[in-house]
Coordinates of C-alpha atoms in Angstrom, one line a residue:
X1 CA 89.8 175.9 162.0
X2 CA 93.5 174.8 161.7
X3 CA 94.5 171.4 160.6
X4 CA 97.7 169.7 161.9
X5 CA 100.3 169.2 159.2
X6 CA 101.1 165.6 158.5
X7 CA 104.6 164.1 158.5
X8 CA 104.3 163.2 154.9
X9 CA 103.6 166.9 154.0
X10 CA 106.7 168.0 156.0
X11 CA 108.8 165.4 154.4
X12 CA 107.6 166.4 150.9
X13 CA 108.3 170.1 151.7
X14 CA 111.8 169.3 153.1
X15 CA 112.7 167.3 149.9
X16 CA 111.4 170.0 147.7
X17 CA 113.4 172.7 149.6
X18 CA 116.6 170.5 149.4
X19 CA 116.2 170.0 145.6
X20 CA 115.5 173.7 145.0
X21 CA 118.7 174.7 146.8
X22 CA 120.9 172.1 145.0
X23 CA 121.7 174.4 142.0
X24 CA 123.0 177.0 144.5
X25 CA 126.2 175.0 145.0
X26 CA 129.0 175.5 142.5
X27 CA 130.4 172.4 140.6
X28 CA 133.5 172.4 142.8
X29 CA 131.7 172.5 146.1
X30 CA 131.4 169.3 148.2
X31 CA 128.6 169.1 150.7
X32 CA 128.9 166.4 153.4
X33 CA 126.1 165.9 155.9
X34 CA 126.9 163.5 158.8
X35 CA 126.0 163.1 162.4
X36 CA 129.6 163.2 163.4
X37 CA 132.8 165.0 162.6
X38 CA 135.7 163.7 160.6
X39 CA 139.1 164.6 161.9
X40 CA 141.1 165.3 158.8
X41 CA 141.2 165.0 155.0
X42 CA 144.8 163.7 155.1
X43 CA 144.4 159.9 154.7
X44 CA 147.9 159.3 156.1
X45 CA 147.0 161.2 159.3
X46 CA 143.5 159.8 159.8
X47 CA 142.8 157.2 162.4
X48 CA 139.0 157.1 162.1
X49 CA 136.7 155.4 159.7
X50 CA 134.7 158.6 158.8
X51 CA 137.7 160.5 157.7
X52 CA 138.8 157.6 155.5
X53 CA 135.3 157.4 154.0
X54 CA 135.2 161.1 153.3
X55 CA 138.7 161.0 151.8
X56 CA 137.5 158.6 149.1
X57 CA 135.6 161.5 147.6
X58 CA 139.0 163.1 146.7
X59 CA 141.6 160.4 146.6
X60 CA 142.5 157.2 144.9
X61 CA 145.2 154.7 145.7
X62 CA 147.5 152.5 143.7
X63 CA 145.3 149.5 144.5
X64 CA 142.0 148.8 146.1
X65 CA 139.9 145.9 147.3
X66 CA 136.6 144.8 145.7
X67 CA 133.5 143.5 147.6
X68 CA 135.1 140.1 147.9
X69 CA 138.3 141.7 149.3
X70 CA 140.3 140.8 146.1
X71 CA 143.1 143.2 145.0
X72 CA 142.1 145.6 142.2
X73 CA 144.3 147.9 140.2
X74 CA 143.3 151.5 140.6
X75 CA 146.1 154.0 139.7
X76 CA 148.5 151.0 139.2
X77 CA 148.4 148.8 136.1
X78 CA 150.4 145.9 137.6
X79 CA 153.1 145.0 140.1
X80 CA 155.8 142.4 140.6
X81 CA 157.6 141.2 143.7
X82 CA 161.3 140.2 143.7
X83 CA 162.0 136.6 144.7
X84 CA 163.4 137.7 148.1
X85 CA 160.2 139.7 148.8
X86 CA 162.0 142.9 149.4
X87 CA 161.3 144.9 146.1
X88 CA 157.9 145.7 144.8
X89 CA 157.9 147.2 141.3
X90 CA 154.6 148.9 140.4
X91 CA 153.7 150.0 136.9
X92 CA 151.4 153.0 136.8
X93 CA 148.6 154.1 134.5
X94 CA 149.7 157.0 132.3
X95 CA 147.8 160.2 131.5
X96 CA 146.3 160.6 135.0
X97 CA 146.2 164.0 136.6
X98 CA 145.5 165.3 140.0
X99 CA 142.6 167.7 140.5
X100 CA 145.1 170.6 140.5
X101 CA 146.4 169.6 137.1
X102 CA 149.7 168.0 138.4
X103 CA 150.6 164.8 136.6
X104 CA 150.2 161.6 138.5
X105 CA 153.5 159.7 138.0
X106 CA 156.2 157.7 139.8
X107 CA 157.6 160.9 141.4
X108 CA 154.1 161.5 143.0
X109 CA 154.1 158.0 144.4
X110 CA 157.6 158.6 145.8
X111 CA 156.6 161.9 147.4
X112 CA 153.6 160.2 149.1
X113 CA 155.5 157.1 150.3
X114 CA 158.5 159.1 151.4
X115 CA 156.3 161.4 153.5
X116 CA 154.4 158.4 155.0
X117 CA 157.5 156.4 155.9
X118 CA 159.3 159.4 157.5
X119 CA 158.8 159.1 161.3
X120 CA 159.6 162.9 161.7
X121 CA 156.2 163.6 160.1
X122 CA 154.4 162.0 163.1
X123 CA 151.6 160.7 160.9
X124 CA 149.0 158.5 162.5
X125 CA 149.4 155.8 159.8
X126 CA 153.2 155.7 160.0
X127 CA 153.1 152.1 161.2
X128 CA 151.8 151.0 157.9
X129 CA 154.8 152.4 156.1
X130 CA 157.7 152.0 158.5
X131 CA 159.0 148.9 156.7
X132 CA 159.7 150.9 153.6
X133 CA 163.5 151.4 153.2
X134 CA 163.3 153.4 150.0
X135 CA 161.0 154.4 147.1
X136 CA 162.5 155.1 143.7
X137 CA 160.9 156.6 140.6
X138 CA 162.5 154.4 137.9
X139 CA 160.7 156.2 135.1
X140 CA 157.4 158.2 134.9
X141 CA 155.2 155.1 135.0
X142 CA 157.4 152.8 137.2
X143 CA 158.1 153.0 140.9
X144 CA 160.3 150.6 142.9
X145 CA 159.6 150.2 146.6
X146 CA 162.2 148.4 148.7
X147 CA 161.3 147.1 152.1
X148 CA 163.6 146.8 155.1
X149 CA 162.5 143.1 155.5
X150 CA 160.2 140.9 153.5
X151 CA 156.5 141.3 154.3
X152 CA 154.2 139.3 152.1
X153 CA 151.1 141.3 152.9
X154 CA 152.7 144.6 151.9
X155 CA 150.6 144.8 148.7
X156 CA 147.6 145.0 151.0
X157 CA 149.1 148.1 152.6
X158 CA 149.3 149.6 149.1
X159 CA 145.5 148.8 148.8
X160 CA 144.7 150.3 152.2
X161 CA 142.5 153.5 152.1
X162 CA 145.3 155.4 153.8
X163 CA 147.6 154.8 150.9
X164 CA 145.9 157.4 148.8
X165 CA 147.8 159.5 146.4
X166 CA 148.0 163.3 147.2
X167 CA 149.2 165.8 144.7
X168 CA 152.9 166.5 145.4
X169 CA 152.4 170.1 144.4
X170 CA 149.7 170.4 147.0
X171 CA 151.9 168.6 149.6
X172 CA 154.6 171.2 148.9
X173 CA 152.2 174.1 149.0
X174 CA 150.2 173.2 152.1
X175 CA 152.6 171.1 154.1
X176 CA 151.1 170.0 157.4
X177 CA 147.9 171.7 156.5
X178 CA 147.2 169.3 153.6
X179 CA 144.3 167.9 155.6
X180 CA 142.4 171.1 155.0
X181 CA 143.2 171.2 151.2
X182 CA 142.6 167.8 149.7
X183 CA 144.0 167.3 146.2
X184 CA 143.8 163.8 144.7
X185 CA 142.9 162.0 141.5
X186 CA 139.5 161.0 142.8
X187 CA 135.9 161.8 142.1
X188 CA 135.9 165.6 142.0

């Protein structure tokens, strides 16, 4: 006589199988299970929420927002804005490295913002950065961002999930294929 297998039994068996297979993944493997597909791992070229959410596994930005939507420093230590609202000077944390060993510094910020603000790159998030006139690495831990016109909410753009810092070495190596080769300062 055969007995039907209960749902609880199948659930317990499924959980046990999943836990047993967990050690099979190497420390550098990332496993994502979702009922949809993300479009890219390039935060500057992503226009969907899922891609932005997955990118947080790899990348960090200069700033972020807490649960109350208040600005929080992440890779930045502080910032100041010129009286005319055109120049944002950002002090960066020192000693931070990208996952490929490249130093995170003002040149890395410049590389990312120059790429994002260049219309020739045809990035989906270009409109967030088109008001940037120039980005200058003042020293390794100071970056100066000059706007084309004052925009008081610009600091919120620097806190947007799309403004994630990608390794400049990876940008150079992978070019337009960076969305398949994420290298940030994030959780990995």
